[in-house]
Amino acid sequence: MSASCFGGPDHVALLSSLYRTAFVTGASAGLGRAIVELLLAEGVRVWGTARDAARLTSLEVNSNFSAVVLDLDNPEEAESAFANAATAAGGFDLVVNNAGYGVFAPFTGVDFSIWQKQFDAMIGTKARLSHTALRGMLAKKRGCLVNVASLATDFPLPFMSGYNVAKAGLSALSESLIFETRGTGVVVIDFRPGDFRTGFNNTMQAKAVSGSDDARLASAWRGLEKNLNDAPPPKYIAAGLRKALLRQRSGTVRCGSFFQAHLAPFLIRFAPSGLRRAITARYFGAV
Ligand SMILES: NC(=O)c1ccc[n+]([C@@H]2O[C@H](COP(=O)([O-])OP(=O)(O)OC[C@H]3O[C@@H](n4cnc5c(N)ncnc54)[C@H](OP(=O)(O)O)[C@@H]3O)[C@@H](O)[C@H]2O)c1
């Protein structure tokens, strides 16, 4: 199934009628924070993560929220943090594998260790969390795993090769898991947001290379900045995810503006790859 996140009937059911407990990575900011706020508002008991627990204190005023320290750069510790929270929660009905960051640089412009770190965190650790979360859900024959990928799976972003690989890899993992969990009672969602106005670009690594005199690099960065600044706020993604969660169906869900999440993915099916690349380059002014 491929679905959109906006449109369709508005559901009146509360998420807590389907999901008693949830684990959300990257709860301190942006999309993850908006998702946590929505879940809490609908009565779900939430365990949310950040690398620094101090970034979660404002959420802890809600007694339904528990802070968890989790760093994607430490896979074993991240898995233990998840397992400890799952024990405290009595298992999770919903896991949103959301935390992440980008690296903006020409592939050869930075040391390979930067890309390696991005692959390890954004595929390795996120796959590991999917693995442990899914085991718990399959044992109970219920639950929902949401892997937050990106429309970068459909439309790779300029000078973000490691990020593009990570997001396409995560979508491929989700697709495999959708197949494997068929008929088990467990739902897997490959969630692909378009642009949403968060601090994502502020925490982008290696963006300093945009200070170079490479005109294509500078232009691509300006394009990414403009897209994010003009994008809708994160509360819309929470609303989009809510609709997908209430559907209780595995599949790919694209979420964003009508152009990014609906029109462009539809039209691109008919365009030869050369044309697709030319349009992307023009879109970012990096011809
Ligand atoms: N914004 C968009 O337009 C957009 C579009 C498509 C997909 N996405 C995806 O959505 C997810 C959230 O992005 P966002 O826009 O909300 O970004 P954001 O505002 O920068 O928030 C990122 C969140 O991830 C956490 N995080 C970052 N690096 C981490 C690491 N190494 N280990 C553990 N946690 C880490 C941060 O927590 P701390 O820094 O507090 O530890 C923060 O809570 C990402 O996976 C991103 O790729 C975003």
PDB file of C-alpha atoms in Angstrom, residues 160 198-205 207 221 224-226 228-229:
ATOM      1  CA  MET A 160      23.699  14.578   0.882  1.00  0.00           C
ATOM      2  CA  THR A 198      12.433  22.112  12.045  1.00  0.00           C
ATOM      3  CA  GLY A 199      15.984  22.735  13.235  1.00  0.00           C
ATOM      4  CA  PHE A 200      17.217  19.945  10.941  1.00  0.00           C
ATOM      5  CA  ASN A 201      19.389  22.239   8.803  1.00  0.00           C
ATOM      6  CA  ASN A 202      20.841  23.949  11.889  1.00  0.00           C
ATOM      7  CA  THR A 203      22.240  20.657  13.146  1.00  0.00           C
ATOM      8  CA  MET A 204      23.361  19.551   9.672  1.00  0.00           C
ATOM      9  CA  GLN A 205      26.974  18.362   9.823  1.00  0.00           C
ATOM     10  CA  LYS A 207      27.588  22.328   6.137  1.00  0.00           C
ATOM     11  CA  TRP A 221      22.443  24.762   0.192  1.00  0.00           C
ATOM     12  CA  LEU A 224      17.629  23.293   0.970  1.00  0.00           C
ATOM     13  CA  GLU A 225      17.393  26.275   3.322  1.00  0.00           C
ATOM     14  CA  LYS A 226      14.578  27.863   1.348  1.00  0.00           C
ATOM     15  CA  LEU A 228      12.840  24.121   4.936  1.00  0.00           C
ATOM     16  CA  ASN A 229      12.073  27.749   5.788  1.00  0.00           C
TER      17      ASN A 229
END
